[in-house]
Amino acid sequence: TWPSYRVPVILPQSTLNLDKPQFDAEARLEVVSPCGPACHKSSPLPTYEEVKNYLSYETLYANGSLTETEVGIYILSSTGDGSQGKSRTKRQIYGYDSRFSIFGKDFLLNYPFSTSVKLSTGCTGTLVAEKHVLTAAHCIHDGKSYVKGAQKLRVGFLKPKLKDGSKGANITNSAMPEKMKFQWIRVKRTHVPKGWIKGNANDIGMDYDYALLELKKPHKRKFMKIGVSPPARHLPGGRIHFSGYDNDRPGNLVYRFCDVKDETYDLLYQQCDAQPGASGSGVYVRMWKRQNHKWERKIIGIFSGHQWVDMNGTPQDFNVAVRITPLKYAQICYWIKGNYLDCREG
């Protein structure tokens, strides 16, 4: 079952205008870090002030303007007073390739596969609200600068490519997989946490490799809610799932699932088969929602990419996902909803 978490409150304190960015970085589809699970586990916990700094964020607008927002973190007691508290809260295919290409509009246009979208910078994103897409920060910012194309960022939705004059009514009985095309929607604004920008993809940066995009108009598809990531031992079968646009299979949506091998407070380590292009995919699980008496899928992480890790002198490679912790849930939820009252339950 989905556990319930008490989620802290993250509220904007002040917003500053920054100089317009240059958009001169190359879009890298994967982030490689030498710091593995043991290295992350042994690093000191950030202080309250550091966490506040990491969860402050930049917002990039479609007209090229840029702002930085400082945040405050509050732990609300059950009485609801606003008392502030401390919160601490290159091979990528492993043996047999266990990825599945998803074909046919009956799958591609249905939930949960229909929540996967393609970014114009080459990554994947996931629909998490009527106008919002969750993705990896490195898809739009390399830690120092915004990537080329971030200002004119677009999000692609797979649609059937209709035959000449056809309204699309009679093409389901064809044995051949249908040709699909992307319909693109412009991004209105983008939020990136300062933990990524400051980190420049170093050890702490990996922990904040996520971003939220707001579209210029609603996408009208079913989306997947975000949730707080449970410990790996509480995941069904210890397993995660994600779908993305791996760049070795152009135009295909590729689905995979695998076991979580290790975890830190902020990261999940697994050996799901993946290629660049899949980064930014929403990592999800399906669990029982007690209150509603139904099964529900939620996104509990964002696929970041590939990592070589020195395990006692032997290099071992993992694929890494950023976990949605209670603090990150509060931040992303506030970005989506614009108020903290709708973000109290993870």
mmCIF file of C-alpha atoms in Angstrom:
data_model
loop_
_atom_site.group_PDB
_atom_site.id
_atom_site.type_symbol
_atom_site.label_atom_id
_atom_site.label_comp_id
_atom_site.label_asym_id
_atom_site.label_seq_id
_atom_site.Cartn_x
_atom_site.Cartn_y
_atom_site.Cartn_z
ATOM 1 C CA THR A 1 0.000 0.000 0.000
ATOM 2 C CA TRP A 2 1.021 3.615 -0.481
ATOM 3 C CA PRO A 3 2.371 4.880 2.855
ATOM 4 C CA SER A 4 1.224 8.340 3.920
ATOM 5 C CA TYR A 5 3.897 10.916 4.668
ATOM 6 C CA ARG A 6 3.735 14.193 6.511
ATOM 7 C CA VAL A 7 5.023 16.586 3.924
ATOM 8 C CA PRO A 8 6.875 19.763 4.936
ATOM 9 C CA VAL A 9 5.856 23.129 3.488
ATOM 10 C CA ILE A 10 8.129 24.937 1.036
ATOM 11 C CA LEU A 11 7.143 28.541 0.377
ATOM 12 C CA PRO A 12 8.763 31.218 -1.794
ATOM 13 C CA GLN A 13 10.304 34.002 0.303
ATOM 14 C CA SER A 14 11.679 36.370 -2.342
ATOM 15 C CA THR A 15 12.206 36.465 -6.102
ATOM 16 C CA LEU A 16 15.029 38.288 -7.913
ATOM 17 C CA ASN A 17 15.407 39.044 -11.607
ATOM 18 C CA LEU A 18 18.615 37.584 -13.095
ATOM 19 C CA ASP A 19 20.432 38.470 -16.303
ATOM 20 C CA LYS A 20 19.136 36.708 -19.404
ATOM 21 C CA PRO A 21 21.017 33.410 -19.898
ATOM 22 C CA GLN A 22 23.262 32.690 -22.887
ATOM 23 C CA PHE A 23 21.832 29.275 -23.891
ATOM 24 C CA ASP A 24 25.289 28.115 -24.942
ATOM 25 C CA ALA A 25 25.621 24.652 -23.365
ATOM 26 C CA GLU A 26 25.430 21.452 -25.391
ATOM 27 C CA ALA A 27 22.567 19.146 -24.385
ATOM 28 C CA ARG A 28 24.145 16.048 -22.840
ATOM 29 C CA LEU A 29 21.758 13.136 -22.650
ATOM 30 C CA GLU A 30 23.502 11.464 -19.732
ATOM 31 C CA VAL A 31 25.258 12.478 -16.549
ATOM 32 C CA VAL A 32 28.173 10.408 -15.293
ATOM 33 C CA SER A 33 29.308 10.688 -11.674
ATOM 34 C CA PRO A 34 32.106 8.771 -9.910
ATOM 35 C CA CYS A 35 30.396 8.825 -6.496
ATOM 36 C CA GLY A 36 28.501 5.602 -5.865
ATOM 37 C CA PRO A 37 26.140 4.383 -3.124
ATOM 38 C CA ALA A 38 28.826 4.027 -0.419
ATOM 39 C CA CYS A 39 30.262 7.461 -1.253
ATOM 40 C CA HIS A 40 26.794 9.048 -1.077
ATOM 41 C CA LYS A 41 25.929 7.279 2.165
ATOM 42 C CA SER A 42 29.110 8.488 3.840
ATOM 43 C CA SER A 43 28.691 12.147 2.819
ATOM 44 C CA PRO A 44 27.478 14.442 5.640
ATOM 45 C CA LEU A 45 23.808 15.383 5.749
ATOM 46 C CA PRO A 46 23.170 18.915 4.507
ATOM 47 C CA THR A 47 22.311 21.560 7.107
ATOM 48 C CA TYR A 48 18.940 23.280 7.188
ATOM 49 C CA GLU A 49 20.435 26.367 5.500
ATOM 50 C CA GLU A 50 22.051 24.216 2.792
ATOM 51 C CA VAL A 51 18.765 22.421 2.077
ATOM 52 C CA LYS A 52 17.003 25.794 1.803
ATOM 53 C CA ASN A 53 19.637 26.860 -0.705
ATOM 54 C CA TYR A 54 19.412 23.625 -2.728
ATOM 55 C CA LEU A 55 15.599 23.860 -2.928
ATOM 56 C CA SER A 56 15.617 27.498 -4.006
ATOM 57 C CA TYR A 57 15.141 27.583 -7.744
ATOM 58 C CA GLU A 58 15.520 29.375 -11.048
ATOM 59 C CA THR A 59 12.549 29.958 -13.360
ATOM 60 C CA LEU A 60 13.179 30.424 -17.083
ATOM 61 C CA TYR A 61 10.404 32.054 -19.141
ATOM 62 C CA ALA A 62 9.700 31.617 -22.841
ATOM 63 C CA ASN A 63 10.747 35.228 -23.522
ATOM 64 C CA GLY A 64 14.236 34.436 -22.181
ATOM 65 C CA SER A 65 13.858 36.213 -18.834
ATOM 66 C CA LEU A 66 15.160 34.437 -15.728
ATOM 67 C CA THR A 67 14.336 34.713 -12.019
ATOM 68 C CA GLU A 68 15.721 33.141 -8.843
ATOM 69 C CA THR A 69 13.369 32.342 -5.950
ATOM 70 C CA GLU A 70 14.586 31.797 -2.381
ATOM 71 C CA VAL A 71 12.395 29.449 -0.306
ATOM 72 C CA GLY A 72 11.620 28.810 3.356
ATOM 73 C CA ILE A 73 10.990 25.316 4.740
ATOM 74 C CA TYR A 74 8.390 24.816 7.461
ATOM 75 C CA ILE A 75 7.256 21.750 9.349
ATOM 76 C CA LEU A 76 3.595 22.183 10.259
ATOM 77 C CA SER A 77 2.541 20.539 13.480
ATOM 78 C CA SER A 78 -0.900 18.939 13.673
ATOM 79 C CA THR A 79 -2.233 22.140 15.282
ATOM 80 C CA GLY A 80 -1.321 23.957 12.086
ATOM 81 C CA ASP A 81 0.935 26.619 13.576
ATOM 82 C CA GLY A 82 3.640 27.803 11.242
ATOM 83 C CA SER A 83 6.558 26.942 13.499
ATOM 84 C CA GLN A 84 9.773 26.415 11.637
ATOM 85 C CA GLY A 85 11.685 23.212 12.198
ATOM 86 C CA LYS A 86 14.839 21.615 10.900
ATOM 87 C CA SER A 87 14.320 19.248 8.035
ATOM 88 C CA ARG A 88 16.731 16.588 6.923
ATOM 89 C CA THR A 89 14.740 15.131 5.459
ATOM 90 C CA LYS A 90 30.059 2.764 -21.140
ATOM 91 C CA ARG A 91 27.616 0.118 -21.347
ATOM 92 C CA GLN A 92 24.068 0.452 -20.286
ATOM 93 C CA ILE A 93 22.561 -2.810 -21.412
ATOM 94 C CA TYR A 94 22.940 -5.411 -18.687
ATOM 95 C CA GLY A 95 23.329 -8.797 -20.362
ATOM 96 C CA TYR A 96 20.163 -9.615 -22.314
ATOM 97 C CA ASP A 97 18.394 -6.426 -23.439
ATOM 98 C CA SER A 98 15.098 -6.487 -21.524
ATOM 99 C CA ARG A 99 13.548 -3.372 -23.044
ATOM 100 C CA PHE A 100 10.194 -3.540 -24.853
ATOM 101 C CA SER A 101 9.352 -1.185 -27.720
ATOM 102 C CA ILE A 102 5.708 -0.174 -27.436
ATOM 103 C CA PHE A 103 3.875 -0.286 -30.797
ATOM 104 C CA GLY A 104 0.349 0.436 -31.953
ATOM 105 C CA LYS A 105 -1.831 3.290 -30.886
ATOM 106 C CA ASP A 106 -3.867 1.004 -28.593
ATOM 107 C CA PHE A 107 -0.809 0.956 -26.315
ATOM 108 C CA LEU A 108 0.944 4.215 -27.144
ATOM 109 C CA LEU A 109 -2.148 6.366 -26.671
ATOM 110 C CA ASN A 110 -3.293 4.626 -23.498
ATOM 111 C CA TYR A 111 -2.249 5.120 -19.883
ATOM 112 C CA PRO A 112 0.429 4.755 -18.535
ATOM 113 C CA PHE A 113 2.453 4.877 -21.801
ATOM 114 C CA SER A 114 0.607 7.989 -23.010
ATOM 115 C CA THR A 115 2.108 9.987 -20.110
ATOM 116 C CA SER A 116 5.607 9.774 -21.680
ATOM 117 C CA VAL A 117 6.563 12.737 -23.866
ATOM 118 C CA LYS A 118 9.691 13.760 -25.784
ATOM 119 C CA LEU A 119 11.639 16.971 -25.177
ATOM 120 C CA SER A 120 13.011 18.914 -28.140
ATOM 121 C CA THR A 121 16.469 18.708 -26.489
ATOM 122 C CA GLY A 122 16.373 14.904 -26.893
ATOM 123 C CA CYS A 123 15.274 13.689 -23.455
ATOM 124 C CA THR A 124 12.038 12.200 -22.121
ATOM 125 C CA GLY A 125 9.486 13.759 -19.760
ATOM 126 C CA THR A 126 6.326 12.625 -17.978
ATOM 127 C CA LEU A 127 2.947 14.351 -17.734
ATOM 128 C CA VAL A 128 2.260 15.085 -14.048
ATOM 129 C CA ALA A 129 -0.599 17.658 -14.285
ATOM 130 C CA GLU A 130 -2.859 19.319 -16.871
ATOM 131 C CA LYS A 131 -0.028 21.590 -18.069
ATOM 132 C CA HIS A 132 3.108 20.225 -16.361
ATOM 133 C CA VAL A 133 5.909 17.846 -17.384
ATOM 134 C CA LEU A 134 8.532 16.394 -15.017
ATOM 135 C CA THR A 135 11.995 15.714 -16.450
ATOM 136 C CA ALA A 136 15.718 15.705 -15.578
ATOM 137 C CA ALA A 137 17.461 19.051 -14.974
ATOM 138 C CA HIS A 138 20.428 18.076 -17.156
ATOM 139 C CA CYS A 139 18.103 17.990 -20.178
ATOM 140 C CA ILE A 140 17.840 21.798 -20.052
ATOM 141 C CA HIS A 141 20.802 22.967 -17.918
ATOM 142 C CA ASP A 142 24.321 21.513 -17.689
ATOM 143 C CA GLY A 143 24.933 22.842 -14.158
ATOM 144 C CA LYS A 144 26.586 26.029 -15.402
ATOM 145 C CA SER A 145 24.431 27.215 -18.276
ATOM 146 C CA TYR A 146 21.130 26.550 -20.035
ATOM 147 C CA VAL A 147 21.430 24.321 -23.083
ATOM 148 C CA LYS A 148 20.899 25.460 -26.649
ATOM 149 C CA GLY A 149 17.210 25.074 -27.367
ATOM 150 C CA ALA A 150 16.100 25.580 -23.739
ATOM 151 C CA GLN A 151 14.553 28.960 -24.560
ATOM 152 C CA LYS A 152 12.487 27.508 -27.424
ATOM 153 C CA LEU A 153 11.860 24.249 -25.578
ATOM 154 C CA ARG A 154 9.003 22.133 -26.915
ATOM 155 C CA VAL A 155 7.342 18.933 -25.719
ATOM 156 C CA GLY A 156 6.314 16.239 -28.239
ATOM 157 C CA PHE A 157 3.215 14.055 -27.947
ATOM 158 C CA LEU A 158 2.962 10.907 -30.076
ATOM 159 C CA LYS A 159 -0.086 10.929 -32.354
ATOM 160 C CA PRO A 160 -1.141 8.551 -35.163
ATOM 161 C CA LYS A 161 -0.051 9.766 -38.600
ATOM 162 C CA LEU A 162 -3.293 9.678 -40.549
ATOM 163 C CA LYS A 163 -3.447 8.238 -44.058
ATOM 164 C CA ASP A 164 -4.378 10.601 -46.910
ATOM 165 C CA GLY A 165 -7.914 11.833 -46.399
ATOM 166 C CA SER A 166 -8.480 9.335 -43.584
ATOM 167 C CA LYS A 167 -10.075 10.463 -40.354
ATOM 168 C CA GLY A 168 -8.278 7.697 -38.498
ATOM 169 C CA ALA A 169 -11.390 5.581 -38.013
ATOM 170 C CA ASN A 170 -10.525 2.490 -40.034
ATOM 171 C CA ILE A 171 -6.809 1.984 -39.508
ATOM 172 C CA THR A 172 -6.884 -0.095 -36.324
ATOM 173 C CA ASN A 173 -7.380 -3.420 -38.132
ATOM 174 C CA SER A 174 -4.143 -3.112 -40.104
ATOM 175 C CA ALA A 175 -1.569 -5.750 -39.096
ATOM 176 C CA MET A 176 1.280 -3.275 -39.594
ATOM 177 C CA PRO A 177 2.215 -1.002 -36.695
ATOM 178 C CA GLU A 178 0.893 2.459 -37.410
ATOM 179 C CA LYS A 179 3.188 5.319 -38.234
ATOM 180 C CA MET A 180 3.231 7.822 -35.419
ATOM 181 C CA LYS A 181 4.263 11.474 -35.421
ATOM 182 C CA PHE A 182 4.989 14.024 -32.706
ATOM 183 C CA GLN A 183 2.701 16.965 -32.089
ATOM 184 C CA TRP A 184 4.697 19.693 -30.313
ATOM 185 C CA ILE A 185 3.603 22.143 -27.587
ATOM 186 C CA ARG A 186 5.786 25.078 -26.521
ATOM 187 C CA VAL A 187 6.989 25.383 -22.925
ATOM 188 C CA LYS A 188 5.907 28.544 -21.085
ATOM 189 C CA ARG A 189 8.340 28.322 -18.166
ATOM 190 C CA THR A 190 10.815 25.946 -16.538
ATOM 191 C CA HIS A 191 11.795 25.452 -12.873
ATOM 192 C CA VAL A 192 15.251 24.077 -11.957
ATOM 193 C CA PRO A 193 16.391 23.665 -8.298
ATOM 194 C CA LYS A 194 19.539 25.540 -7.295
ATOM 195 C CA GLY A 195 20.954 22.276 -5.900
ATOM 196 C CA TRP A 196 21.479 21.266 -9.537
ATOM 197 C CA ILE A 197 22.829 24.599 -10.747
ATOM 198 C CA LYS A 198 25.197 24.994 -7.818
ATOM 199 C CA GLY A 199 26.162 21.339 -7.972
ATOM 200 C CA ASN A 200 27.206 21.299 -11.637
ATOM 201 C CA ALA A 201 26.482 17.549 -11.788
ATOM 202 C CA ASN A 202 28.890 16.763 -8.959
ATOM 203 C CA ASP A 203 27.941 14.445 -6.103
ATOM 204 C CA ILE A 204 25.328 16.741 -4.592
ATOM 205 C CA GLY A 205 24.139 17.771 -8.047
ATOM 206 C CA MET A 206 22.977 14.245 -8.889
ATOM 207 C CA ASP A 207 20.540 14.497 -5.977
ATOM 208 C CA TYR A 208 18.790 17.474 -7.624
ATOM 209 C CA ASP A 209 18.697 16.368 -11.259
ATOM 210 C CA TYR A 210 15.027 17.218 -11.865
ATOM 211 C CA ALA A 211 13.059 20.043 -13.441
ATOM 212 C CA LEU A 212 9.415 20.946 -14.033
ATOM 213 C CA LEU A 213 8.128 22.390 -17.316
ATOM 214 C CA GLU A 214 4.872 24.322 -17.643
ATOM 215 C CA LEU A 215 3.262 24.104 -21.093
ATOM 216 C CA LYS A 216 1.657 27.054 -22.884
ATOM 217 C CA LYS A 217 -1.652 25.169 -23.118
ATOM 218 C CA PRO A 218 -3.206 22.067 -21.489
ATOM 219 C CA HIS A 219 -2.313 18.751 -23.142
ATOM 220 C CA LYS A 220 -5.746 17.100 -22.495
ATOM 221 C CA ARG A 221 -4.242 13.681 -21.664
ATOM 222 C CA LYS A 222 -4.463 11.612 -18.523
ATOM 223 C CA PHE A 223 -1.382 12.303 -16.379
ATOM 224 C CA MET A 224 0.391 10.438 -13.574
ATOM 225 C CA LYS A 225 0.525 11.910 -10.080
ATOM 226 C CA ILE A 226 3.787 12.281 -8.215
ATOM 227 C CA GLY A 227 4.304 10.592 -4.843
ATOM 228 C CA VAL A 228 6.943 10.356 -2.137
ATOM 229 C CA SER A 229 9.378 7.529 -2.866
ATOM 230 C CA PRO A 230 8.977 4.682 -0.342
ATOM 231 C CA PRO A 231 12.082 2.754 0.789
ATOM 232 C CA ALA A 232 13.137 0.166 -1.797
ATOM 233 C CA ARG A 233 12.061 -2.701 0.487
ATOM 234 C CA HIS A 234 8.471 -1.370 0.349
ATOM 235 C CA LEU A 235 8.297 -1.270 -3.455
ATOM 236 C CA PRO A 236 6.163 -4.059 -4.986
ATOM 237 C CA GLY A 237 8.674 -6.824 -5.715
ATOM 238 C CA GLY A 238 11.437 -4.266 -5.067
ATOM 239 C CA ARG A 239 10.883 -3.200 -8.671
ATOM 240 C CA ILE A 240 10.480 0.038 -10.634
ATOM 241 C CA HIS A 241 9.144 0.839 -14.138
ATOM 242 C CA PHE A 242 9.748 3.586 -16.685
ATOM 243 C CA SER A 243 9.200 4.369 -20.378
ATOM 244 C CA GLY A 244 11.365 6.674 -22.464
ATOM 245 C CA TYR A 245 12.613 7.607 -25.923
ATOM 246 C CA ASP A 246 15.969 5.782 -25.941
ATOM 247 C CA ASN A 247 18.037 7.193 -28.784
ATOM 248 C CA ASP A 248 19.095 3.793 -30.148
ATOM 249 C CA ARG A 249 15.457 3.162 -31.146
ATOM 250 C CA PRO A 250 14.422 6.421 -32.861
ATOM 251 C CA GLY A 251 10.704 7.165 -32.753
ATOM 252 C CA ASN A 252 9.988 4.235 -30.427
ATOM 253 C CA LEU A 253 8.699 4.506 -26.894
ATOM 254 C CA VAL A 254 10.678 1.937 -24.896
ATOM 255 C CA TYR A 255 9.351 0.408 -21.666
ATOM 256 C CA ARG A 256 11.356 -1.483 -19.042
ATOM 257 C CA PHE A 257 11.203 -2.655 -15.417
ATOM 258 C CA CYS A 258 13.864 -3.970 -13.056
ATOM 259 C CA ASP A 259 14.892 -4.447 -9.432
ATOM 260 C CA VAL A 260 16.367 -1.684 -7.294
ATOM 261 C CA LYS A 261 19.891 -2.753 -6.282
ATOM 262 C CA ASP A 262 20.721 -0.045 -3.740
ATOM 263 C CA GLU A 263 19.487 3.319 -2.490
ATOM 264 C CA THR A 264 20.516 6.452 -0.643
ATOM 265 C CA TYR A 265 18.218 9.088 0.831
ATOM 266 C CA ASP A 266 18.092 10.885 -2.538
ATOM 267 C CA LEU A 267 18.929 8.252 -5.173
ATOM 268 C CA LEU A 268 17.846 4.807 -6.392
ATOM 269 C CA TYR A 269 20.463 2.558 -8.031
ATOM 270 C CA GLN A 270 19.196 -0.064 -10.479
ATOM 271 C CA GLN A 271 20.304 -1.930 -13.570
ATOM 272 C CA CYS A 272 17.368 -1.243 -15.850
ATOM 273 C CA ASP A 273 18.523 -1.373 -19.457
ATOM 274 C CA ALA A 274 18.562 2.180 -20.821
ATOM 275 C CA GLN A 275 20.235 4.354 -23.413
ATOM 276 C CA PRO A 276 20.657 8.145 -23.518
ATOM 277 C CA GLY A 277 17.391 9.802 -24.457
ATOM 278 C CA ALA A 278 15.541 7.905 -21.720
ATOM 279 C CA SER A 279 16.847 10.335 -19.099
ATOM 280 C CA GLY A 280 14.093 12.464 -17.623
ATOM 281 C CA SER A 281 11.641 9.540 -17.687
ATOM 282 C CA GLY A 282 9.316 9.274 -14.691
ATOM 283 C CA VAL A 283 10.118 6.211 -12.562
ATOM 284 C CA TYR A 284 6.840 4.784 -11.267
ATOM 285 C CA VAL A 285 5.351 1.971 -9.200
ATOM 286 C CA ARG A 286 1.794 0.694 -8.768
ATOM 287 C CA MET A 287 0.496 0.263 -5.226
ATOM 288 C CA TRP A 288 -2.802 -0.027 -3.368
ATOM 289 C CA LYS A 289 -4.367 3.300 -2.312
ATOM 290 C CA ARG A 290 -6.221 2.511 0.905
ATOM 291 C CA GLN A 291 -8.346 5.665 1.025
ATOM 292 C CA ASN A 292 -9.746 5.162 -2.496
ATOM 293 C CA HIS A 293 -9.775 1.338 -2.460
ATOM 294 C CA LYS A 294 -7.991 1.103 -5.788
ATOM 295 C CA TRP A 295 -4.607 0.490 -7.392
ATOM 296 C CA GLU A 296 -2.732 3.641 -8.312
ATOM 297 C CA ARG A 297 0.480 4.355 -10.213
ATOM 298 C CA LYS A 298 2.605 7.249 -9.011
ATOM 299 C CA ILE A 299 5.918 8.701 -10.107
ATOM 300 C CA ILE A 300 8.417 8.263 -7.275
ATOM 301 C CA GLY A 301 11.581 9.316 -9.124
ATOM 302 C CA ILE A 302 13.176 10.775 -12.239
ATOM 303 C CA PHE A 303 15.603 8.681 -14.294
ATOM 304 C CA SER A 304 18.896 10.572 -14.349
ATOM 305 C CA GLY A 305 21.232 8.274 -16.256
ATOM 306 C CA HIS A 306 24.318 6.158 -16.133
ATOM 307 C CA GLN A 307 26.972 5.954 -13.441
ATOM 308 C CA TRP A 308 30.248 4.093 -13.242
ATOM 309 C CA VAL A 309 30.975 3.305 -9.606
ATOM 310 C CA ASP A 310 34.257 2.090 -8.155
ATOM 311 C CA MET A 311 33.222 -0.854 -5.973
ATOM 312 C CA ASN A 312 36.381 -1.878 -4.074
ATOM 313 C CA GLY A 313 38.574 -1.308 -7.108
ATOM 314 C CA THR A 314 36.156 -3.025 -9.496
ATOM 315 C CA PRO A 315 34.197 -0.662 -11.747
ATOM 316 C CA GLN A 316 30.487 -1.435 -11.698
ATOM 317 C CA ASP A 317 27.828 0.458 -13.561
ATOM 318 C CA PHE A 318 24.373 1.450 -12.399
ATOM 319 C CA ASN A 319 21.563 3.513 -13.764
ATOM 320 C CA VAL A 320 20.513 6.168 -11.286
ATOM 321 C CA ALA A 321 17.127 7.717 -10.513
ATOM 322 C CA VAL A 322 16.514 10.742 -8.306
ATOM 323 C CA ARG A 323 14.028 9.892 -5.548
ATOM 324 C CA ILE A 324 11.108 12.189 -4.793
ATOM 325 C CA THR A 325 11.705 12.823 -1.084
ATOM 326 C CA PRO A 326 9.120 14.620 1.108
ATOM 327 C CA LEU A 327 10.997 17.913 0.544
ATOM 328 C CA LYS A 328 11.168 17.461 -3.223
ATOM 329 C CA TYR A 329 7.515 16.427 -3.275
ATOM 330 C CA ALA A 330 6.586 19.638 -1.445
ATOM 331 C CA GLN A 331 8.634 21.712 -3.892
ATOM 332 C CA ILE A 332 7.394 20.082 -7.118
ATOM 333 C CA CYS A 333 3.808 20.032 -5.864
ATOM 334 C CA TYR A 334 4.015 23.761 -5.045
ATOM 335 C CA TRP A 335 5.366 24.439 -8.542
ATOM 336 C CA ILE A 336 2.342 22.608 -9.980
ATOM 337 C CA LYS A 337 -0.440 23.815 -7.666
ATOM 338 C CA GLY A 338 0.791 27.252 -6.625
ATOM 339 C CA ASN A 339 -0.275 26.695 -2.993
ATOM 340 C CA TYR A 340 0.893 24.404 -0.203
ATOM 341 C CA LEU A 341 -2.551 23.393 1.102
ATOM 342 C CA ASP A 342 -2.960 20.910 -1.774
ATOM 343 C CA CYS A 343 0.509 19.471 -1.090
ATOM 344 C CA ARG A 344 0.127 18.165 2.458
ATOM 345 C CA GLU A 345 -0.074 14.433 1.654
ATOM 346 C CA GLY A 346 2.595 12.587 -0.283
#
